[in-house]
Coordinates of C-alpha atoms in Angstrom, one line a residue:
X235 CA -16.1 13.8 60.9
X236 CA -19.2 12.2 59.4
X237 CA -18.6 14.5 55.9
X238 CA -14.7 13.0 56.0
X239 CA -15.6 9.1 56.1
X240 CA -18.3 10.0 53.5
X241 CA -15.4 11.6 51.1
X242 CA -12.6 8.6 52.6
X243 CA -14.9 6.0 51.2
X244 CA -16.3 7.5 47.8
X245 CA -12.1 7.4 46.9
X246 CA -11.9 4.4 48.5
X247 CA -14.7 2.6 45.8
X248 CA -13.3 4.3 43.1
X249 CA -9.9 2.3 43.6
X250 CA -11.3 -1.1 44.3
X251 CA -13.7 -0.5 41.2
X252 CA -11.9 1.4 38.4
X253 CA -14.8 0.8 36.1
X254 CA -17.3 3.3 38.7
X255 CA -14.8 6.3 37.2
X256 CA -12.8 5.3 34.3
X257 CA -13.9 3.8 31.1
X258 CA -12.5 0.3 30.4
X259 CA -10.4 -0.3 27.1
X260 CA -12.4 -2.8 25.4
X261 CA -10.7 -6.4 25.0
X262 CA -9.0 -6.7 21.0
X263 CA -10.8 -8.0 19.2
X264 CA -9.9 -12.1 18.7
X265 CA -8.3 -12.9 15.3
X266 CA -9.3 -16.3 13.3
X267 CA -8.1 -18.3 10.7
X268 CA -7.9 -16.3 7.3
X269 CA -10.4 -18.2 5.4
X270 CA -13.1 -17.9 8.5
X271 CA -12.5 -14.2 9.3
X272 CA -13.4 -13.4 5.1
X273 CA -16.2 -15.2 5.1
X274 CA -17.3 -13.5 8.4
X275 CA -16.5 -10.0 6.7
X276 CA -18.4 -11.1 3.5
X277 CA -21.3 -12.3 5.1
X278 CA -21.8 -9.1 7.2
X279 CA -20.8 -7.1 3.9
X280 CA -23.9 -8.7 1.7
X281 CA -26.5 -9.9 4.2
X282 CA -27.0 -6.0 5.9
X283 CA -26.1 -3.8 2.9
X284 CA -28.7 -0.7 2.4
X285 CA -29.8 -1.4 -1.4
X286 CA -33.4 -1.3 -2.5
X287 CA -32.8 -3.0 -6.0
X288 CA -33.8 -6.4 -5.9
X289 CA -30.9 -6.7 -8.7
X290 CA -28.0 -5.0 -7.8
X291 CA -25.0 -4.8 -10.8
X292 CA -21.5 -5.3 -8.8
X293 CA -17.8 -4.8 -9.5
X294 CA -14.7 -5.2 -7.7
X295 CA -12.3 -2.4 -7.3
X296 CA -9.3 -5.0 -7.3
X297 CA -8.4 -4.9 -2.7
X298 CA -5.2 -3.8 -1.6
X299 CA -3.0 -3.9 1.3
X300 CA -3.7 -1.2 3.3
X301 CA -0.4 0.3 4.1
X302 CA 1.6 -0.1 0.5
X303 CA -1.6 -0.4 -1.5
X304 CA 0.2 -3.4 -3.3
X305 CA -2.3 -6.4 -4.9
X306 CA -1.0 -9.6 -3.3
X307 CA -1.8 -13.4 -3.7
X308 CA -3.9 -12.9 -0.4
X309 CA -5.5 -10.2 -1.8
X310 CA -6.1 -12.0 -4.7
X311 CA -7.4 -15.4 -3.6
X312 CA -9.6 -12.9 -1.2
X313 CA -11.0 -11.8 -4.4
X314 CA -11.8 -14.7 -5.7
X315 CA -13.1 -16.1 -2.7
X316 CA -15.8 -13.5 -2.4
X317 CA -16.2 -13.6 -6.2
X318 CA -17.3 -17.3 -5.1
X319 CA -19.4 -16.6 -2.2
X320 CA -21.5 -14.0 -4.2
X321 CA -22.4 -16.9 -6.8
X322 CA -23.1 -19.3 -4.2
X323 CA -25.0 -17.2 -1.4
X324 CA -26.1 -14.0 -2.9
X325 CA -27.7 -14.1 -6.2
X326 CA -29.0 -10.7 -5.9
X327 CA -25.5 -9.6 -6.8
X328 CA -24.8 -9.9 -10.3
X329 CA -21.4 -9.5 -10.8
X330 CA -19.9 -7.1 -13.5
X331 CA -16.1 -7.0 -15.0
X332 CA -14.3 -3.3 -13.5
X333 CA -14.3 -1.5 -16.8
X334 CA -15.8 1.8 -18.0
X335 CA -18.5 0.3 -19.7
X336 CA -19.8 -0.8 -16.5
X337 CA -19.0 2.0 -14.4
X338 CA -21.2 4.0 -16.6
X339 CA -24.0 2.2 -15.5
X340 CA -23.4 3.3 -11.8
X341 CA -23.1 0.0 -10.0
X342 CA -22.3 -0.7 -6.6
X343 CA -18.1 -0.9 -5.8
X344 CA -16.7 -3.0 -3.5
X345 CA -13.3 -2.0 -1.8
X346 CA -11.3 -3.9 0.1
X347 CA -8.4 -3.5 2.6
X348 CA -5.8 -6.1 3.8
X349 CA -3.7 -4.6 6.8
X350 CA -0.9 -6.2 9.2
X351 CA -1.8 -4.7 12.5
X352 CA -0.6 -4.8 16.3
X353 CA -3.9 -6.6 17.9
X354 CA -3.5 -5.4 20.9
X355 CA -3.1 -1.3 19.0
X356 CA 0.3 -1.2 19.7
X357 CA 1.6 1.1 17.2
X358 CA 4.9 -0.1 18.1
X359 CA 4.8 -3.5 18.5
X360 CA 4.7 -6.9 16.2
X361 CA 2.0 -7.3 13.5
X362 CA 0.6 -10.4 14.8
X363 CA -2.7 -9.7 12.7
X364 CA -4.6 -9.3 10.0
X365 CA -7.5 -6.5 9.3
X366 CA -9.7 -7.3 6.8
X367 CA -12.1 -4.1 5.9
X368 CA -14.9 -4.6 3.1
X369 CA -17.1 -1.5 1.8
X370 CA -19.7 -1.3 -0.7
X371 CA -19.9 2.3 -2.5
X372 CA -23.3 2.8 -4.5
X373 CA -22.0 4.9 -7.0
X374 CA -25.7 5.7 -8.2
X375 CA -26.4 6.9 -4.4
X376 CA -22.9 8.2 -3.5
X377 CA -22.7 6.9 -0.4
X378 CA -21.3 3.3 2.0
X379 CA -24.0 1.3 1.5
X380 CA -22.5 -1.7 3.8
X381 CA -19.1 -2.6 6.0
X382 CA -17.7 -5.7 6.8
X383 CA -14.6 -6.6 9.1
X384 CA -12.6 -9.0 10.3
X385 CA -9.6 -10.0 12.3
X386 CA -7.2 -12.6 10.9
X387 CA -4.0 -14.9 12.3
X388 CA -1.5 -14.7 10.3
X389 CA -0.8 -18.5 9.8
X390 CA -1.3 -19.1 6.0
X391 CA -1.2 -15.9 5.0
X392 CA 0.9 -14.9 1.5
X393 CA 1.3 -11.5 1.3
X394 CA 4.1 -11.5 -1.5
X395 CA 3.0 -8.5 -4.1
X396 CA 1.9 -9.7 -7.4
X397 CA 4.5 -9.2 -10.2
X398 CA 3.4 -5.5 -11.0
X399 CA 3.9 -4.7 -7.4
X400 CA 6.6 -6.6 -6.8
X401 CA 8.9 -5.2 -10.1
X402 CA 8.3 -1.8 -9.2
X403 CA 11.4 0.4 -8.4
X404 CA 9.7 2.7 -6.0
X405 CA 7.0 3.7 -3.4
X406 CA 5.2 6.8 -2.8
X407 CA 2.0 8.3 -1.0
X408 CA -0.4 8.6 -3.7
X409 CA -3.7 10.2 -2.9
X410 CA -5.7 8.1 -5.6
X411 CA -5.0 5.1 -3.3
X412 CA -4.8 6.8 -0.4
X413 CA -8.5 7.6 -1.4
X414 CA -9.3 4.2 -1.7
X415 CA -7.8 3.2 1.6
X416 CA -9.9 6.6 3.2
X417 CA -12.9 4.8 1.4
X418 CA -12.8 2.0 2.7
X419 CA -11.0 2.4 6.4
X420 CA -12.4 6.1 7.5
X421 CA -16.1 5.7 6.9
X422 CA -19.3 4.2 8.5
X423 CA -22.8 3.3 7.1
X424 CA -24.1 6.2 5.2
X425 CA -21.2 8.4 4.3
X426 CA -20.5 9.9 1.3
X427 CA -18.3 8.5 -1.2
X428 CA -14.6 10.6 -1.4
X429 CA -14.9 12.0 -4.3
X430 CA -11.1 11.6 -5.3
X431 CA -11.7 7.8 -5.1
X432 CA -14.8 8.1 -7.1
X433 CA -14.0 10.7 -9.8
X434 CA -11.0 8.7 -11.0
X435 CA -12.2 4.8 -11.3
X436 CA -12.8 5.5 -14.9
X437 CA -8.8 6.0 -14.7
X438 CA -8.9 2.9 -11.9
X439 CA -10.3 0.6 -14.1
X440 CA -7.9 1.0 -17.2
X441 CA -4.5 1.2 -15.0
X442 CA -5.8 -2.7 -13.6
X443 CA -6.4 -3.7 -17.1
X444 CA -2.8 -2.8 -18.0
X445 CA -1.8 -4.7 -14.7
X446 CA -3.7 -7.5 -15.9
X447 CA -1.7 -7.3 -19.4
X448 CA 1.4 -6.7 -17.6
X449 CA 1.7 -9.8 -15.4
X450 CA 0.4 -12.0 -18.4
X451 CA 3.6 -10.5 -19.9
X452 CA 1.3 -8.9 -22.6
X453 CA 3.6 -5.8 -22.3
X454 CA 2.4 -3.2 -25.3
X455 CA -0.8 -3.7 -24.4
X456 CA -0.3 -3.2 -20.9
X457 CA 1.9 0.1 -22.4
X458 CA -1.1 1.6 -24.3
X459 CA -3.3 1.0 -21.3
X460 CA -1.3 3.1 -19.3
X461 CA -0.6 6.1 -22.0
X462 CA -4.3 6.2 -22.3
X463 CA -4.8 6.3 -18.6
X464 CA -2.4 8.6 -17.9
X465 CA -4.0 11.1 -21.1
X466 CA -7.3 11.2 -19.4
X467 CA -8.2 13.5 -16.3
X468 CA -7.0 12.0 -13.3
X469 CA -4.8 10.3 -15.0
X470 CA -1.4 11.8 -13.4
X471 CA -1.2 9.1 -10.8
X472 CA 2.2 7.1 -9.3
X473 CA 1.1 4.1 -10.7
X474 CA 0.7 5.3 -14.4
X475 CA 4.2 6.2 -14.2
X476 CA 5.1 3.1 -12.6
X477 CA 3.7 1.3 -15.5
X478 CA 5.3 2.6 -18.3
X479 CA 8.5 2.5 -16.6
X480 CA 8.0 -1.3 -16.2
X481 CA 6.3 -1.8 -19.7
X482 CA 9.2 -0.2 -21.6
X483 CA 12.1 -1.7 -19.9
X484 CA 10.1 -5.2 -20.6
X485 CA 10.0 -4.3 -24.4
X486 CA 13.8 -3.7 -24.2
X487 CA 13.1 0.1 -25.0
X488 CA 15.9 1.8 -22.8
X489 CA 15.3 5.5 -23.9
X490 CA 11.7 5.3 -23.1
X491 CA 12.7 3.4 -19.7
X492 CA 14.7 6.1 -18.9
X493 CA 12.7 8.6 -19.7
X494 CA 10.0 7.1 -17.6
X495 CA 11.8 6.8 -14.3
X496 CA 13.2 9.9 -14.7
X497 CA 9.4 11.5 -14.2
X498 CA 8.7 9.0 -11.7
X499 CA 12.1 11.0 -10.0
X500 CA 10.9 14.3 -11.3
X501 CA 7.6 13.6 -8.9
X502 CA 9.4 12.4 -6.3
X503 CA 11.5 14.8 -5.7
X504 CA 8.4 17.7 -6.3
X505 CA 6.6 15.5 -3.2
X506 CA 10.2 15.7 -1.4
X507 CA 10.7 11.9 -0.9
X508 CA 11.6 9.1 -3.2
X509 CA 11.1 5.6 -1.7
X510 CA 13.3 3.5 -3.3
X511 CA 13.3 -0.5 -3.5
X512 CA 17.4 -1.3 -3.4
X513 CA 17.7 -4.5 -2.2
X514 CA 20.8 -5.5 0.1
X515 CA 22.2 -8.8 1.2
X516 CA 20.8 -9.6 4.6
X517 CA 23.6 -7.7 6.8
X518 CA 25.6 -6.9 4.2
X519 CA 25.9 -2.5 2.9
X520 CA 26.0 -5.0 -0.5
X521 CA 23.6 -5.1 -3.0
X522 CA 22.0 -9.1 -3.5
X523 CA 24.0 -10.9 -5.9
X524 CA 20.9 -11.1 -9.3
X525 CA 22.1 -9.2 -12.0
X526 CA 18.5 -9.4 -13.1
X527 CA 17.3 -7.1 -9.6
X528 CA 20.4 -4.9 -9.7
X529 CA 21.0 -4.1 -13.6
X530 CA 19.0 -1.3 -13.4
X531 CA 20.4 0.6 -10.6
X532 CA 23.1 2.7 -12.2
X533 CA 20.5 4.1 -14.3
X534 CA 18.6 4.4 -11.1
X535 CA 20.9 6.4 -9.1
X536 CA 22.6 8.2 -12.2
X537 CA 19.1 9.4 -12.7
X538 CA 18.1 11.0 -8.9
X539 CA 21.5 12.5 -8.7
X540 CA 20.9 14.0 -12.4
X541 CA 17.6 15.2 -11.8
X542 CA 18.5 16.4 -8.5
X543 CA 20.7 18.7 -9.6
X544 CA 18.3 20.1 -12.2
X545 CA 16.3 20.9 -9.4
X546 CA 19.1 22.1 -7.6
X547 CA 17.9 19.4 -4.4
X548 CA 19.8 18.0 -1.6
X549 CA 19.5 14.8 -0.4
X550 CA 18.6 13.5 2.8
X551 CA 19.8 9.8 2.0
X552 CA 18.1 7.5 4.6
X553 CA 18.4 3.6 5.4
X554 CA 15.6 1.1 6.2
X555 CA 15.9 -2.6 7.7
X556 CA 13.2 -5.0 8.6
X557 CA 12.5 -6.1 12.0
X558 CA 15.0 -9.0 12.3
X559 CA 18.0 -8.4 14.0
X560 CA 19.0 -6.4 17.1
X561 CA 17.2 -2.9 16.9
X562 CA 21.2 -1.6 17.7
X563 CA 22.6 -3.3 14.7
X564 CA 19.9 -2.1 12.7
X565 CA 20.1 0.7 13.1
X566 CA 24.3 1.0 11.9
X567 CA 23.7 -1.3 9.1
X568 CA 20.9 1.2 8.0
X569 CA 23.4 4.0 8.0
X570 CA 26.0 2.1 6.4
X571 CA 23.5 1.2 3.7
X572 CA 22.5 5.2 3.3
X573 CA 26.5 5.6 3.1
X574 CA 27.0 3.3 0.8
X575 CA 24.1 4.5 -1.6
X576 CA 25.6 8.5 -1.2
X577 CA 29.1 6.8 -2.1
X578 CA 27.8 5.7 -5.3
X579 CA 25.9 8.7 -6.5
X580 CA 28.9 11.3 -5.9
X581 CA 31.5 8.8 -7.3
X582 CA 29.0 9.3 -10.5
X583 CA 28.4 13.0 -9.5
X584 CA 31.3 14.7 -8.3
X585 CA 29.8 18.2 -8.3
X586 CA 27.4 16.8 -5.5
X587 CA 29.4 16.2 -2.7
X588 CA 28.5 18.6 -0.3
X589 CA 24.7 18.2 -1.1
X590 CA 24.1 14.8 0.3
X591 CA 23.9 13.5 4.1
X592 CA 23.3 10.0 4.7
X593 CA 21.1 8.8 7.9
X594 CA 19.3 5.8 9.0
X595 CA 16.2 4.9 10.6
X596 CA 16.7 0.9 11.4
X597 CA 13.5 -0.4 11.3
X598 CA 11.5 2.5 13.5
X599 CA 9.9 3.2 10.5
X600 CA 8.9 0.0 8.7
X601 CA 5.8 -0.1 6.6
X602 CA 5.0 -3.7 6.2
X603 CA 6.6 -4.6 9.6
X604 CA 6.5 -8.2 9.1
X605 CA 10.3 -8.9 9.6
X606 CA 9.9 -11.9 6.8
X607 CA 13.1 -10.4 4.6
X608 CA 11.6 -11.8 1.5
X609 CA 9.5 -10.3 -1.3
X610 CA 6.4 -9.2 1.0
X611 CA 8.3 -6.6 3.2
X612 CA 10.6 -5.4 0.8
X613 CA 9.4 -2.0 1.4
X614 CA 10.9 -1.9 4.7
X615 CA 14.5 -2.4 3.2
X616 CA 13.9 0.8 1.3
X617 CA 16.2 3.6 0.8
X618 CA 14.4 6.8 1.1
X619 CA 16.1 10.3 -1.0
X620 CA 14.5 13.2 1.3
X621 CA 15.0 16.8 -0.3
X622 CA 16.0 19.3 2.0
X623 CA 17.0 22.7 2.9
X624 CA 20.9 23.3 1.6

């Protein structure tokens, strides 16, 4: 009887006091305004990094968001900001411009992710957040020298692409800057360097130069930036591709513009899935009304169900909405929208009726998950060209 009330009130403590047997979920962590949580993120970043150099050559691998990988204006203002703060606060840093001249010398990187996040780790729920990650990557040691992170509101914060990012037809997975993200995300103090971040910066550094040219509207130069890129080793990268596609349909040359998305289509559909940006009235299975978006998208569409057909592909043709709305409602406008697209490509393609379904996701499968429906989420208004069995 003795050994029963022994047993009766060990269970008995364990209820009252779930923390006696189960590990307690730390609290999230407590976002702040933008400005604060980067500086908090910087000055963890510079004041503990692991360098013995009393002068230590920097450069900024340009940060990214860390789901599309797109440079924004809050990416870039965070640039500058920390650009700033090194001048001010840490003068052992001597920063360096990102080119191959100075990458040669081995300097320390720094990498930077900007993420929307569910506070709380929801997967499923809102992005109510911001994650800022900094990483330094001693290129001379191979290794994280020093982290920094932070959580941000999201009052304030512009996360509309720049114009690069923002032109660009499609999206893909591409394990350069999925490298970077990796880099910067899924290490700790001490790691090594991926190597398929570090082995193509060389190739980094000339692809932001013809950004750079690009969104000064300095479109040839940002051209031979990105044939010279994509000649070197390493240089077979989405946004090469992207590039010239956007270079040469700037300097009005329509066979080369054509011939450019038609590789970007030609790797696409070798990866399986082409993300494409075709933007829709809000509610509406209608394309928006600017000729200067939609021009393009015959050529677009004649070209996926052209090269398709070379490869002898079907298509999986799948909708996307953003968050706002009824999740019900998305979910048939998404399909409508998948319809719609299938419509046009077999009205230009007879022969490939029969090779096509069209399905649609709503927004279960958003990217950016902001539900703004402007520039910055555009992504998750995609249609997505799936290639599978037939």
């Amino acid at each position: 009887m003795r050994r029963f009330s022994l047993v009766r009130f060990a269970l008995s403590a364990l209820l009252v006091s779930p923390a006696a047997g189960l590990a307690q979920t730390p609290p999230a962590p407590t976002p702040v305004p933008f400005a604060e949580a980067l500086q908090r993120a910087a000055n963890d970043l510079f004041s503990k990094a692991q360098l013995d150099a009393e002068r230590v050559e920097l450069v900024i691998d340009p940060l990214i968001d860390g789901i599309s990988a797109a440079q924004s204006t809050s990416t870039r203002s965070m640039q500058q900001s920390l650009i700033e703060l090194v001048g001010k606060s840490y003068p052992r840093f001597q920063m360096q411009p990102f080119s191959s001249e100075t990458l040669a010398r081995n300097p320390v990187v720094l990498i930077g992710t900007f993420t929307a996040v569910n506070n709380a780790g929801d997967a499923k729920g809102a992005r109510d957040a911001y994650r800022i990650c900094l990483a330094l990557a001693d290129l001379k040691a191979k290794r994280i020298v020093s982290k920094g992170t932070a959580r941000a509101k999201p009052e304030g914060v512009d996360v509309t692409p720049t114009s690069y990012y923002r032109d660009a037809p499609m999206w893909t997975k591409d394990p350069t800057t999925e490298a970077y993200i990796k880099t910067c995300q899924a290490t700790k103090l001490g790691d090594p360097i991926d190597p398929a971040y570090a082995e193509r910066l060389n190739v980094a550094a000339l692809i932001n130069d013809g950004i750079l040219e690009y969104e000064a509207q300095h479109y040839r130069e940002a051209l031979a930036f990105y044939r010279t890129a994509r000649a070197l080793p390493g240089g077979d990268q989405h946004r090469v591709r992207i590039g010239a596609y956007l270079a040469s349909s700037k300097l009005g040359r329509k066979d080369d513009a054509v011939e450019a998305f038609g590789d970007l289509v030609d790797s696409g559909l070798s990866g399986n899935q082409l993300m494409v940006k075709l933007l829709f009235q809000p509610g509406s299975t209608q394309f928006i009304a600017n000729p200067q978006v939609t021009e393009p998208y015959p050529m677009w569409l004649s070209q996926i169900a052209t090269r398709a057909k070379q490869k002898g592909a079907c298509l999986e043709i799948v909708g996307h909405t953003s968050r706002t709305g009824l999740p019900l409602v998305n979910e048939r406008l998404s399909v409508l929208r998948a319809q719609y697209v299938m419509d046009l490509l077999q009205t230009g393609a007879p022969d490939s009726r029969g090779r096509m379904i069209a399905t649609g996701r709503g927004f279960n499968e958003n990217l950016i998950g902001t539900g703004k429906d402007d520039a910055s989420d555009a992504l998750d208004r995609r249609v997505e060209f799936k290639v599978i069995g037939c």
